[in-house]
Amino acid sequence: MLIDSHAHLDNERYADDREAMLRRAWDAGVGTVLAIGIGEQADGMDRALHVCRQFNGQAGIPRLYASAGIYPHNTHEADDTLLAKLDGLLGEPEVIACGEIGLDYYHEGALHTVQREGLVKQLEIAAARKRPILIHCRGTNESTDAWDDLFLVLEEHWRQTGLGGVMHCFGGGWEQARRSLDLGFLVSFAGNLTYPKAKPLRDVAAKLPLDGVLVETDAPWLAPAPDRGKRNEPAFMTRTAQTLAGLMGVTEEEIASATTKNFFKLFRLRSDVGN
Ligand SMILES: [Zn+2]
């Protein structure tokens, strides 16, 4: 079975068929999904947990876990009330990760200084709750500006926790991948790995060790080729996994078992606890 390490299951675009979408994932061989709790606004960061609780325990649906975090462009909302809410959520057993958090200098939004402050505050909360983090990092066009700032923050505020995390929807180069592994992070690939222009990303993936990778959909966004632009869903996970297997020179079964093992190890979960 595959694990989709990053899907926005609470998204409005699943309002009409969320259960059917989850059943399709199970039928496609996706046994576990990490539902990302950032909401549309930061206050909705508990919605992923509610989706988990609604569906966990039902047959024919993947085992669901949740995260909670304040997205980079929502960090201007990160007041004491919201940070207390995050802290409470990270104390829930299903909420295994803090994220997605990080730095986004690509889109216009929260000031870079505000993003960095918001990130550091959340790192402190995640460290106290002993939750690994899910990082979103995107620089200005081809620049590594956000990555450079991110590594400065992680070296100062995260490395010593030993908790590690996931570089979600990885889009950096080899240097950023190498530094991520060195910090105890897993590098997670989304559907953009399958896009024709993503040759540099595929070259990075091909060089990574099997014990350093994860796969994800980032659904409802980033549908793998040939469905690019359509609504994505966890059932489409298989195509990204196939692409990664090809690049790494292993079978699809080996990618499934390696990424599953990596996921359970990072989050200290037992793989035999299923639905
Ligand atoms: Zn995401």
Short mmCIF file of C-alpha atoms in Angstrom, two decimals, residues 117-223:
data_model
loop_
_atom_site.label_atom_id
_atom_site.label_comp_id
_atom_site.label_asym_id
_atom_site.label_seq_id
_atom_site.Cartn_x
_atom_site.Cartn_y
_atom_site.Cartn_z
CA GLU A 117 8.62 35.10 12.69
CA GLY A 118 5.53 32.96 12.21
CA LEU A 119 7.68 30.00 11.27
CA VAL A 120 9.92 30.31 14.33
CA LYS A 121 6.92 30.57 16.69
CA GLN A 122 5.44 27.43 15.20
CA LEU A 123 8.77 25.58 15.43
CA GLU A 124 8.79 26.28 19.15
CA ILE A 125 5.27 24.90 19.57
CA ALA A 126 6.02 21.83 17.42
CA ALA A 127 9.22 21.16 19.35
CA ALA A 128 7.41 21.28 22.69
CA ARG A 129 4.77 18.88 21.32
CA LYS A 130 7.47 16.70 19.73
CA ARG A 131 5.83 16.82 16.31
CA PRO A 132 7.86 16.68 13.07
CA ILE A 133 7.19 19.55 10.67
CA LEU A 134 5.95 19.75 7.08
CA ILE A 135 7.82 22.45 5.20
CA HIS A 136 6.55 24.48 2.27
CA CYS A 137 9.42 26.38 0.64
CA ARG A 138 9.30 28.34 -2.59
CA GLY A 139 11.75 31.01 -3.67
CA THR A 140 11.42 34.02 -5.96
CA ASN A 141 11.43 32.46 -9.42
CA GLU A 142 14.74 30.61 -9.88
CA SER A 143 16.30 32.10 -6.74
CA THR A 144 17.20 30.02 -3.69
CA ASP A 145 16.39 33.02 -1.43
CA ALA A 146 13.62 31.27 0.52
CA TRP A 147 15.69 28.08 0.86
CA ASP A 148 18.69 30.01 2.14
CA ASP A 149 16.53 31.72 4.77
CA LEU A 150 14.78 28.46 5.61
CA PHE A 151 18.02 26.62 6.32
CA LEU A 152 19.22 29.47 8.54
CA VAL A 153 16.02 29.19 10.59
CA LEU A 154 16.10 25.38 10.75
CA GLU A 155 19.75 25.25 11.76
CA GLU A 156 19.09 27.69 14.59
CA HIS A 157 15.66 26.55 15.78
CA TRP A 158 15.05 22.98 14.64
CA ARG A 159 18.11 20.80 14.10
CA GLN A 160 18.73 20.33 17.82
CA THR A 161 15.22 18.92 18.35
CA GLY A 162 16.16 15.86 16.28
CA LEU A 163 12.52 15.64 15.21
CA GLY A 164 13.07 16.13 11.49
CA GLY A 165 10.26 16.64 9.04
CA VAL A 166 9.20 16.58 5.42
CA MET A 167 10.17 18.89 2.58
CA HIS A 168 6.72 18.84 1.02
CA CYS A 169 6.28 19.11 -2.77
CA PHE A 170 10.02 19.38 -3.13
CA GLY A 171 11.08 21.83 -5.85
CA GLY A 172 14.65 22.65 -4.91
CA GLY A 173 17.91 21.50 -6.42
CA TRP A 174 20.42 18.87 -5.33
CA GLU A 175 22.05 21.18 -2.78
CA GLN A 176 18.69 21.79 -1.04
CA ALA A 177 17.88 18.07 -1.14
CA ARG A 178 21.25 17.15 0.35
CA ARG A 179 20.90 19.72 3.14
CA SER A 180 17.37 18.50 3.86
CA LEU A 181 18.57 14.92 4.35
CA ASP A 182 21.38 16.21 6.53
CA LEU A 183 18.78 17.90 8.76
CA GLY A 184 16.91 14.62 9.13
CA PHE A 185 14.16 15.51 6.65
CA LEU A 186 12.45 13.35 4.07
CA VAL A 187 12.11 14.76 0.56
CA SER A 188 8.54 14.39 -0.71
CA PHE A 189 7.64 14.41 -4.40
CA ALA A 190 4.29 15.49 -5.81
CA GLY A 191 2.69 15.25 -9.26
CA ASN A 192 4.93 17.96 -10.68
CA LEU A 193 7.65 15.26 -10.83
CA THR A 194 5.75 13.92 -13.87
CA TYR A 195 5.57 17.21 -15.79
CA PRO A 196 7.55 17.42 -19.05
CA LYS A 197 9.60 20.44 -17.95
CA ALA A 198 10.58 18.91 -14.59
CA LYS A 199 13.77 17.23 -15.85
CA PRO A 200 15.98 19.00 -13.24
CA LEU A 201 13.67 17.78 -10.47
CA ARG A 202 13.75 14.23 -11.87
CA ASP A 203 17.56 14.38 -11.91
CA VAL A 204 17.52 15.24 -8.19
CA ALA A 205 15.05 12.44 -7.42
CA ALA A 206 17.21 9.91 -9.26
CA LYS A 207 20.16 10.66 -6.95
CA LEU A 208 18.32 10.40 -3.62
CA PRO A 209 18.58 7.36 -1.35
CA LEU A 210 15.47 5.20 -0.93
CA ASP A 211 15.38 5.93 2.80
CA GLY A 212 15.09 9.68 2.15
CA VAL A 213 11.96 9.97 0.04
CA LEU A 214 8.18 10.20 0.31
CA VAL A 215 5.41 10.61 -2.24
CA GLU A 216 2.37 12.86 -2.03
CA THR A 217 -0.41 14.32 -4.14
CA ASP A 218 -0.82 17.83 -2.65
CA ALA A 219 -4.40 17.23 -3.77
CA PRO A 220 -6.53 18.99 -4.93
CA TRP A 221 -3.60 20.68 -6.66
CA LEU A 222 -0.79 19.38 -8.88
CA ALA A 223 -2.53 16.48 -10.60
#
